[in-house]
Short mmCIF file of C-alpha atoms and ligand atoms in Angstrom, two decimals:
data_model
loop_
_atom_site.label_atom_id
_atom_site.label_comp_id
_atom_site.label_asym_id
_atom_site.label_seq_id
_atom_site.Cartn_x
_atom_site.Cartn_y
_atom_site.Cartn_z
CA UNK A 1 -3.61 -15.36 -25.40
CA UNK A 2 -2.14 -17.33 -28.30
CA UNK A 3 -4.34 -19.98 -29.89
CA UNK A 4 -1.77 -22.69 -29.12
CA UNK A 5 -2.51 -22.11 -25.46
CA UNK A 6 -6.30 -22.14 -25.63
CA UNK A 7 -6.62 -25.80 -24.72
CA UNK A 8 -3.92 -25.58 -22.08
CA UNK A 9 -5.18 -25.87 -18.47
CA UNK A 10 -2.74 -23.15 -17.41
CA UNK A 11 -3.60 -19.54 -17.43
CA UNK A 12 -0.25 -18.62 -18.99
CA UNK A 13 0.33 -14.97 -19.65
CA UNK A 14 3.60 -14.91 -21.46
CA UNK A 15 4.34 -18.15 -23.31
CA UNK A 16 3.56 -16.54 -26.64
CA UNK A 17 5.42 -13.39 -25.72
CA UNK A 18 8.97 -14.56 -25.95
CA UNK A 19 9.37 -11.94 -28.63
CA UNK A 20 7.25 -9.63 -26.48
CA UNK A 21 7.20 -5.91 -27.01
CA UNK A 22 6.37 -3.12 -24.62
CA UNK A 23 2.85 -2.88 -26.07
CA UNK A 24 1.75 -6.39 -25.17
CA UNK A 25 -0.53 -6.95 -22.26
CA UNK A 26 0.60 -8.65 -19.06
CA UNK A 27 -1.02 -9.47 -15.76
CA UNK A 28 0.12 -7.78 -12.56
CA UNK A 29 -0.71 -8.20 -8.91
CA UNK A 30 -0.57 -5.29 -6.46
CA UNK A 31 -0.66 -6.39 -2.83
CA UNK A 32 -1.87 -4.18 0.01
CA UNK A 33 -2.87 -4.15 3.66
CA UNK A 34 -6.29 -5.71 4.24
CA UNK A 35 -9.01 -3.09 3.86
CA UNK A 36 -7.18 -0.99 1.24
CA UNK A 37 -8.12 -3.05 -1.85
CA UNK A 38 -10.72 -0.58 -3.14
CA UNK A 39 -8.30 2.33 -2.89
CA UNK A 40 -5.59 0.38 -4.72
CA UNK A 41 -8.05 -0.60 -7.43
CA UNK A 42 -9.03 3.05 -7.90
CA UNK A 43 -5.37 4.06 -8.15
CA UNK A 44 -4.72 1.38 -10.79
CA UNK A 45 -7.76 2.38 -12.82
CA UNK A 46 -6.88 6.05 -12.65
CA UNK A 47 -3.51 5.17 -14.23
CA UNK A 48 -5.47 3.64 -17.12
CA UNK A 49 -5.00 -0.07 -16.38
CA UNK A 50 -7.71 -2.71 -16.47
CA UNK A 51 -8.84 -4.22 -13.21
CA UNK A 52 -9.20 -8.01 -13.42
CA UNK A 53 -10.01 -9.21 -9.91
CA UNK A 54 -9.74 -8.38 -6.23
CA UNK A 55 -9.30 -10.61 -3.21
CA UNK A 56 -8.08 -10.01 0.34
CA UNK A 57 -4.93 -7.93 0.12
CA UNK A 58 -4.47 -8.40 -3.64
CA UNK A 59 -5.62 -6.58 -6.76
CA UNK A 60 -4.99 -8.15 -10.17
CA UNK A 61 -4.90 -6.00 -13.29
CA UNK A 62 -3.55 -5.93 -16.82
CA UNK A 63 -1.32 -3.49 -18.63
CA UNK A 64 1.79 -3.23 -20.76
CA UNK A 65 5.29 -3.46 -19.31
CA UNK A 66 5.48 0.30 -18.74
CA UNK A 67 2.81 -0.26 -16.07
CA UNK A 68 5.66 -1.52 -13.88
CA UNK A 69 7.37 1.87 -13.93
CA UNK A 70 4.20 3.97 -13.68
CA UNK A 71 2.57 1.88 -10.94
CA UNK A 72 5.80 1.69 -8.94
CA UNK A 73 5.99 5.47 -8.94
CA UNK A 74 2.30 6.21 -8.41
CA UNK A 75 0.61 3.53 -6.31
CA UNK A 76 0.14 5.18 -2.91
CA UNK A 77 -1.66 2.41 -1.02
CA UNK A 78 -0.03 -0.76 -2.44
CA UNK A 79 2.75 -2.68 -0.69
CA UNK A 80 4.30 -4.45 -3.66
CA UNK A 81 3.86 -4.91 -7.38
CA UNK A 82 4.35 -8.31 -9.04
CA UNK A 83 4.48 -9.44 -12.65
CA UNK A 84 2.25 -12.50 -12.73
CA UNK A 85 3.59 -15.26 -14.98
CA UNK A 86 0.91 -17.88 -14.66
CA UNK A 87 -1.60 -19.58 -12.45
CA UNK A 88 -2.50 -23.30 -12.42
CA UNK A 89 -3.83 -26.07 -10.17
CA UNK A 90 -1.15 -27.51 -7.84
CA UNK A 91 -2.63 -30.26 -5.72
CA UNK A 92 0.55 -32.34 -5.74
CA UNK A 93 4.28 -31.71 -6.06
CA UNK A 94 4.13 -33.24 -9.54
CA UNK A 95 1.52 -30.71 -10.66
CA UNK A 96 3.54 -27.91 -9.08
CA UNK A 97 6.75 -29.04 -10.79
CA UNK A 98 5.20 -29.64 -14.21
CA UNK A 99 3.21 -26.40 -14.22
CA UNK A 100 6.23 -24.38 -13.17
CA UNK A 101 8.43 -25.97 -15.82
CA UNK A 102 5.88 -25.12 -18.52
CA UNK A 103 6.30 -21.38 -17.97
CA UNK A 104 8.78 -19.53 -20.20
CA UNK A 105 11.24 -18.48 -17.48
CA UNK A 106 13.93 -17.75 -20.07
CA UNK A 107 11.79 -14.86 -21.28
CA UNK A 108 12.58 -13.12 -17.99
CA UNK A 109 15.67 -14.69 -16.41
CA UNK A 110 19.12 -14.76 -18.03
CA UNK A 111 21.68 -17.52 -17.53
CA UNK A 112 23.76 -15.53 -15.01
CA UNK A 113 20.83 -14.12 -13.06
CA UNK A 114 19.79 -14.96 -9.51
CA UNK A 115 16.30 -16.36 -8.95
CA UNK A 116 15.53 -17.05 -5.28
CA UNK A 117 12.05 -18.38 -4.51
CA UNK A 118 9.72 -17.53 -1.63
CA UNK A 119 5.98 -17.54 -1.07
CA UNK A 120 2.89 -18.44 0.96
CA UNK A 121 0.43 -21.27 1.10
CA UNK A 122 -3.14 -20.74 2.28
CA UNK A 123 -5.88 -23.39 2.52
CA UNK A 124 -3.96 -25.74 0.21
CA UNK A 125 -2.82 -29.35 0.28
CA UNK A 126 0.76 -28.26 -0.42
CA UNK A 127 1.13 -26.51 2.92
CA UNK A 128 4.90 -26.74 3.38
CA UNK A 129 6.41 -23.50 2.08
CA UNK A 130 10.05 -24.80 2.12
CA UNK A 131 9.03 -27.88 0.08
CA UNK A 132 7.15 -25.73 -2.46
CA UNK A 133 10.13 -23.38 -2.69
CA UNK A 134 12.45 -26.25 -3.43
CA UNK A 135 10.13 -27.84 -6.06
CA UNK A 136 9.64 -24.53 -7.86
CA UNK A 137 13.36 -23.82 -7.82
CA UNK A 138 14.12 -27.26 -9.31
CA UNK A 139 11.50 -26.79 -12.02
CA UNK A 140 12.85 -23.37 -13.00
CA UNK A 141 16.39 -24.75 -13.06
CA UNK A 142 15.24 -27.65 -15.27
CA UNK A 143 13.57 -25.23 -17.71
CA UNK A 144 16.51 -22.82 -17.84
CA UNK A 145 19.01 -25.70 -18.13
CA UNK A 146 17.26 -26.90 -21.27
CA UNK A 147 17.18 -23.40 -22.74
CA UNK A 148 20.72 -22.33 -21.88
CA UNK A 149 22.40 -25.76 -22.11
CA UNK A 150 24.00 -25.48 -18.66
CA UNK A 151 23.28 -27.34 -15.44
CA UNK A 152 24.89 -25.00 -12.91
CA UNK A 153 23.77 -21.40 -12.48
CA UNK A 154 26.19 -18.89 -10.93
CA UNK A 155 23.29 -16.58 -9.91
CA UNK A 156 25.59 -13.55 -9.86
CA UNK A 157 23.62 -11.31 -12.20
CA UNK A 158 20.34 -9.43 -11.80
CA UNK A 159 18.21 -10.70 -8.94
CA UNK A 160 14.69 -11.82 -9.88
CA UNK A 161 12.75 -12.70 -6.74
CA UNK A 162 10.26 -15.42 -7.68
CA UNK A 163 7.19 -15.41 -5.45
CA UNK A 164 4.52 -18.11 -5.32
CA UNK A 165 1.09 -17.77 -3.80
CA UNK A 166 -0.87 -20.97 -3.24
CA UNK A 167 -4.53 -20.53 -2.43
CA UNK A 168 -7.16 -23.28 -2.49
CA UNK A 169 -4.76 -25.59 -4.38
CA UNK A 170 -4.11 -23.10 -7.17
CA UNK A 171 -0.68 -21.54 -7.43
CA UNK A 172 0.21 -18.17 -8.95
CA UNK A 173 3.85 -17.60 -9.88
CA UNK A 174 5.13 -14.05 -9.97
CA UNK A 175 8.28 -11.93 -10.15
CA UNK A 176 8.59 -9.17 -7.58
CA UNK A 177 9.22 -5.82 -9.28
CA UNK A 178 9.44 -3.67 -6.13
CA UNK A 179 12.38 -5.01 -4.11
CA UNK A 180 11.99 -2.77 -1.08
CA UNK A 181 8.25 -2.56 -0.30
CA UNK A 182 6.42 0.41 -1.80
CA UNK A 183 5.47 1.88 1.58
CA UNK A 184 9.15 2.81 2.01
CA UNK A 185 9.05 6.06 0.08
CA UNK A 186 12.53 7.21 1.04
CA UNK A 187 11.62 10.29 3.10
CA UNK A 188 11.45 8.58 6.50
CA UNK A 189 14.78 7.10 7.57
CA UNK A 190 13.96 8.51 10.98
CA UNK A 191 10.71 7.44 12.67
CA UNK A 192 9.28 7.37 16.18
CA UNK A 193 8.60 4.24 18.21
CA UNK A 194 5.16 3.60 16.68
CA UNK A 195 5.20 4.92 13.10
CA UNK A 196 2.33 4.23 10.72
CA UNK A 197 3.04 2.62 7.39
CA UNK A 198 3.06 5.34 4.75
CA UNK A 199 0.53 3.35 2.71
CA UNK A 200 -1.92 3.22 5.62
CA UNK A 201 -1.38 6.90 6.46
CA UNK A 202 -2.15 7.74 2.84
CA UNK A 203 -5.29 5.60 2.90
CA UNK A 204 -6.50 7.44 6.01
CA UNK A 205 -5.90 10.76 4.27
CA UNK A 206 -7.78 9.63 1.16
CA UNK A 207 -10.72 8.39 3.24
CA UNK A 208 -10.89 11.80 4.91
CA UNK A 209 -11.44 13.39 1.46
CA UNK A 210 -8.93 16.24 1.82
CA UNK A 211 -9.59 19.55 0.08
CA UNK A 212 -7.32 22.36 -0.95
CA UNK A 213 -9.22 24.92 1.13
CA UNK A 214 -9.51 22.82 4.30
CA UNK A 215 -6.67 22.60 6.81
CA UNK A 216 -5.60 19.02 7.60
CA UNK A 217 -4.14 18.66 11.10
CA UNK A 218 -2.43 15.67 12.70
CA UNK A 219 -2.04 16.67 16.36
CA UNK A 220 -0.28 13.34 17.21
CA UNK A 221 2.09 13.56 14.25
CA UNK A 222 5.03 11.46 15.51
CA UNK A 223 7.37 11.24 12.51
CA UNK A 224 4.92 13.22 10.36
CA UNK A 225 3.70 10.40 8.11
CA UNK A 226 0.05 11.52 7.82
CA UNK A 227 0.76 15.19 6.95
CA UNK A 228 3.53 14.20 4.50
CA UNK A 229 1.24 11.74 2.73
CA UNK A 230 -1.53 14.36 2.63
CA UNK A 231 0.83 16.92 1.08
CA UNK A 232 2.19 14.42 -1.48
CA UNK A 233 -1.38 13.56 -2.47
CA UNK A 234 -2.60 17.15 -2.68
CA UNK A 235 0.44 18.32 -4.68
CA UNK A 236 0.00 15.32 -7.01
CA UNK A 237 3.54 14.24 -6.21
CA UNK A 238 4.25 10.62 -7.12
CA UNK A 239 5.13 8.87 -3.84
CA UNK A 240 7.88 6.77 -5.46
CA UNK A 241 9.87 9.64 -6.95
CA UNK A 242 12.48 9.59 -4.17
CA UNK A 243 13.42 5.92 -4.47
CA UNK A 244 14.43 3.13 -6.83
CA UNK A 245 12.77 -0.23 -7.58
CA UNK A 246 14.09 -3.75 -8.24
CA UNK A 247 12.66 -3.71 -11.78
CA UNK A 248 14.90 -0.78 -12.75
CA UNK A 249 17.62 -3.44 -13.12
CA UNK A 250 15.51 -5.72 -15.32
CA UNK A 251 16.93 -5.70 -18.87
CA UNK A 252 13.52 -6.30 -20.47
CA UNK A 253 12.32 -2.86 -19.37
CA UNK A 254 14.27 -0.24 -21.32
CA UNK A 255 15.75 2.56 -19.21
CA UNK A 256 13.76 5.02 -21.33
CA UNK A 257 10.53 3.61 -19.87
CA UNK A 258 11.65 4.60 -16.37
CA UNK A 259 12.90 7.98 -17.61
CA UNK A 260 9.55 8.65 -19.31
CA UNK A 261 7.60 7.60 -16.23
CA UNK A 262 9.69 9.86 -13.99
CA UNK A 263 9.36 12.75 -16.46
CA UNK A 264 5.58 12.24 -16.53
CA UNK A 265 5.51 12.27 -12.72
CA UNK A 266 7.51 15.49 -12.57
CA UNK A 267 5.17 17.11 -15.13
CA UNK A 268 2.06 16.16 -13.20
CA UNK A 269 3.34 17.42 -9.82
CA UNK A 270 1.47 20.53 -8.80
CA UNK A 271 3.43 22.25 -6.00
CA UNK A 272 1.45 25.49 -6.33
CA UNK A 273 -1.62 24.23 -4.51
CA UNK A 274 -2.60 26.25 -1.44
CA UNK A 275 -3.24 23.05 0.53
CA UNK A 276 -1.87 23.27 4.06
CA UNK A 277 -1.33 20.67 6.78
CA UNK A 278 -0.23 21.03 10.40
CA UNK A 279 1.96 18.43 12.10
CA UNK A 280 2.14 18.83 15.87
CA UNK A 281 3.14 16.58 18.76
CA UNK A 282 3.65 16.96 22.50
CA UNK A 283 7.19 15.58 22.17
CA UNK A 284 9.70 18.16 20.89
CA UNK A 285 12.05 15.43 19.61
CA UNK A 286 9.26 13.95 17.47
CA UNK A 287 8.53 17.40 16.05
CA UNK A 288 12.20 17.70 15.05
CA UNK A 289 12.10 14.25 13.37
CA UNK A 290 8.85 15.12 11.58
CA UNK A 291 10.40 18.35 10.34
CA UNK A 292 13.36 16.47 8.83
CA UNK A 293 11.07 13.94 7.13
CA UNK A 294 8.84 16.69 5.74
CA UNK A 295 11.89 18.48 4.34
CA UNK A 296 13.21 15.24 2.83
CA UNK A 297 9.83 14.70 1.14
CA UNK A 298 10.04 18.26 -0.22
CA UNK A 299 6.74 19.17 1.46
CA UNK A 300 8.00 21.96 3.75
CA UNK A 301 5.91 24.57 1.89
CA UNK A 302 2.74 22.66 2.69
CA UNK A 303 3.27 21.29 6.21
CA UNK A 304 3.87 23.42 9.32
CA UNK A 305 5.38 21.69 12.35
CA UNK A 306 5.20 22.76 15.97
CA UNK A 307 5.07 21.40 19.48
CA UNK A 308 1.60 21.36 21.01
CA UNK A 309 -0.53 19.25 23.32
CA UNK A 310 -3.32 17.81 21.15
CA UNK A 311 -5.74 18.72 23.91
CA UNK A 312 -5.13 22.42 23.36
CA UNK A 313 -5.47 22.76 19.57
CA UNK A 314 -7.72 25.54 18.25
CA UNK A 315 -9.46 26.11 14.92
CA UNK A 316 -8.21 29.68 14.48
CA UNK A 317 -11.52 30.29 12.70
CA UNK A 318 -10.52 27.95 9.84
CA UNK A 319 -12.29 24.93 8.39
CA UNK A 320 -10.37 21.83 9.23
CA UNK A 321 -10.06 18.08 9.38
CA UNK A 322 -8.18 16.14 12.03
CA UNK A 323 -6.59 12.90 10.83
CA UNK A 324 -4.62 11.17 13.53
CA UNK A 325 -3.08 8.06 15.05
CA UNK A 326 -2.96 8.65 18.81
CA UNK A 327 -1.24 6.09 21.08
CA UNK A 328 -3.14 2.76 21.27
CA UNK A 329 -1.62 1.41 24.46
CA UNK A 330 0.21 -1.29 22.42
CA UNK A 331 3.62 0.31 22.09
CA UNK A 332 3.03 3.56 23.95
CA UNK A 333 1.20 4.43 27.22
CA UNK A 334 -0.75 2.06 29.48
CA UNK A 335 -4.38 1.14 28.59
CA UNK A 336 -5.60 3.37 31.46
CA UNK A 337 -3.57 6.34 30.22
CA UNK A 338 -4.88 5.77 26.68
CA UNK A 339 -8.51 5.67 27.83
CA UNK A 340 -8.06 8.86 29.81
CA UNK A 341 -6.45 10.50 26.75
CA UNK A 342 -9.36 9.41 24.51
CA UNK A 343 -11.89 10.88 26.97
CA UNK A 344 -10.09 14.23 26.94
CA UNK A 345 -9.66 14.08 23.14
CA UNK A 346 -13.39 13.51 22.69
CA UNK A 347 -14.31 16.40 24.94
CA UNK A 348 -11.91 18.75 23.17
CA UNK A 349 -12.09 17.66 19.49
CA UNK A 350 -15.89 17.51 19.43
CA UNK A 351 -15.98 21.12 20.60
CA UNK A 352 -14.06 22.30 17.51
CA UNK A 353 -16.65 24.04 15.39
CA UNK A 354 -17.63 21.98 12.32
CA UNK A 355 -14.31 20.14 12.11
CA UNK A 356 -14.27 16.59 10.81
CA UNK A 357 -12.38 14.02 12.85
CA UNK A 358 -10.72 10.79 11.68
CA UNK A 359 -8.95 8.60 14.22
CA UNK A 360 -7.29 5.20 13.87
CA UNK A 361 -7.13 3.08 17.01
CA UNK A 362 -6.96 -0.59 17.93
CA UNK A 363 -8.85 0.12 21.17
CA UNK A 364 -12.21 -1.65 20.98
CA UNK A 365 -13.79 0.79 23.43
CA UNK A 366 -12.58 3.87 21.55
CA UNK A 367 -16.04 5.30 20.78
CA UNK A 368 -17.20 4.84 24.37
CA UNK A 369 -14.15 6.66 25.74
CA UNK A 370 -14.22 9.34 23.02
CA UNK A 371 -17.81 10.00 24.04
CA UNK A 372 -19.58 9.66 20.70
CA UNK A 373 -20.49 6.91 18.26
CA UNK A 374 -18.64 7.43 14.99
CA UNK A 375 -20.67 8.23 11.85
CA UNK A 376 -18.71 5.52 10.10
CA UNK A 377 -16.17 2.90 11.19
CA UNK A 378 -13.93 1.13 8.72
CA UNK A 379 -11.82 -1.87 9.63
CA UNK A 380 -8.15 -1.31 8.77
CA UNK A 381 -4.95 -3.15 9.68
CA UNK A 382 -1.88 -1.37 11.00
CA UNK A 383 0.52 -4.16 10.02
CA UNK A 384 -0.95 -7.15 11.88
CA UNK A 385 -2.93 -5.03 14.37
CA UNK A 386 -6.66 -4.87 13.55
CA UNK A 387 -7.88 -1.30 14.02
CA UNK A 388 -10.98 0.80 13.62
CA UNK A 389 -10.85 3.98 11.56
CA UNK A 390 -13.40 6.14 13.38
CA UNK A 391 -14.91 8.87 11.22
CA UNK A 392 -16.87 11.82 12.56
CA UNK A 393 -18.46 13.99 9.89
CA UNK A 394 -19.33 17.29 11.50
CA UNK A 395 -22.46 18.47 9.73
CA UNK A 396 -24.46 21.64 10.18
CA UNK A 397 -27.43 20.76 12.39
CA UNK A 398 -30.53 19.61 10.51
CA UNK A 399 -28.63 17.88 7.66
CA UNK A 400 -28.15 14.18 7.30
CA UNK A 401 -25.36 11.86 6.38
CA UNK A 402 -25.36 11.11 2.65
CA UNK A 403 -27.29 7.91 1.85
CA UNK A 404 -24.29 6.01 0.44
CA UNK A 405 -22.24 6.92 3.51
CA UNK A 406 -25.04 5.77 5.79
CA UNK A 407 -25.32 2.46 3.90
CA UNK A 408 -21.54 1.94 3.89
CA UNK A 409 -21.48 2.71 7.57
CA UNK A 410 -24.14 0.15 8.39
CA UNK A 411 -22.43 -2.47 6.20
CA UNK A 412 -19.00 -1.84 7.69
CA UNK A 413 -20.33 -2.05 11.22
CA UNK A 414 -21.75 -5.47 10.35
CA UNK A 415 -18.55 -6.77 8.80
CA UNK A 416 -16.15 -5.38 11.38
C1 SAM I 501 1.37 6.42 17.61
S1 SAM I 501 2.39 7.81 17.64
C2 SAM I 501 2.07 8.59 16.11
C3 SAM I 501 2.90 7.99 15.00
C4 SAM I 501 2.78 8.73 13.70
N1 SAM I 501 1.50 8.54 13.07
C5 SAM I 501 3.91 8.28 12.77
O1 SAM I 501 3.63 7.74 11.69
O2 SAM I 501 5.06 8.44 13.14
C6 SAM I 501 1.57 8.83 18.79
C7 SAM I 501 2.24 10.18 19.02
O3 SAM I 501 1.38 10.91 19.91
C8 SAM I 501 2.20 11.75 20.69
N2 SAM I 501 1.39 12.19 21.86
C9 SAM I 501 1.02 11.48 22.95
N3 SAM I 501 0.23 12.24 23.75
C10 SAM I 501 0.07 13.45 23.13
C11 SAM I 501 -0.65 14.64 23.43
N4 SAM I 501 -1.37 14.77 24.54
N5 SAM I 501 -0.58 15.66 22.53
C12 SAM I 501 0.13 15.55 21.40
N6 SAM I 501 0.86 14.46 21.08
C13 SAM I 501 0.82 13.41 21.92
C14 SAM I 501 3.43 10.91 20.99
O4 SAM I 501 4.52 11.75 21.31
C15 SAM I 501 3.60 10.14 19.67
O5 SAM I 501 4.54 10.79 18.84
#
């Protein structure tokens, strides 16, 4: 941070970067579903960026501008990526206006560009989102008017979505770099009636610790999200390779940065892995949809699809892991039908020799119906629906759960 800003109450990231280069460091925020923060942090750190802080549904980190391209392509569990411009106290509209006007908006937004404003307010005096939107818009217009010497903005150029987040009377102002949320990978135009978000499906796969030599089977595959995400992960395929991002239109990120990031992603992809997943469903139409999505994702060499009742799956003598999202009774089946299904699932799945089982469900009595207490339960959110992720580690008799797993399990049971 430039010395001129040291006494400034604002945490301003870019005021001294008007002549910024690609090497300078910026602050970013990756948002995610509640419960996935640790996974997102790990993804960010594995890309080489520095973690700054984590709070519910948000991970803040620093990196150069090329982080926008690399994180957009690679973050598997994040919903959106924002460039954070500054954060300051906003207990009144005056503070909100003055703080917003202080930021160097002209560094990012040209005189013909569009700059709509949206955001959220949580536990703050400025609780009216429409009022905050209008104050921020006016402050940005005032700043850009002074810089460009115009008072009317056509807003016909590149679209920069400004997003504010007010928490405990402190506002953070950001520019959205994703456009369409990151969970929309581009391989799933067709989905069933209760599809999982791709980001959540990927998180479930990661938590199941997939291995190249262990079959991963989703016997309730619906549109195939879990097996596709497993195959993308295990082939080291960047999940964003099939789509574009809002920031590809931003003139301050040279096109070569995106080309380099895509080239890097193609180099890293490892399609030769022997990893295999099965995607099966009782509904033949869902199997057909899953097959199309798998082909669109380019994962047809790693995922086999077929129609099968989940209650009749067999190990075929292989080592395996089941990762699945059976009906919850929210959008599919009645609660009685769901409970009966869980009872039959428990009886059948727990008889599969040494297979590990991972099930997401919003049903609070899941373990009782399934017939066994899970070794570990993690609280996850499927959109707004709070769910348990029930994990059964099948161990040879006489061995014990690893200590850290046992501690995590106890802690998560307390917090969930
Ligand atoms: C909640 S959806 C799965 C959604 C999927 N995860 C996705 O992202 O599209 C549940 C699926 O279970 C299937 N199903 C219900 N009962 C089944 C059974 N006994 N055997 C196999 N599939 C079943 C339904 O056809 C449905 O596609």
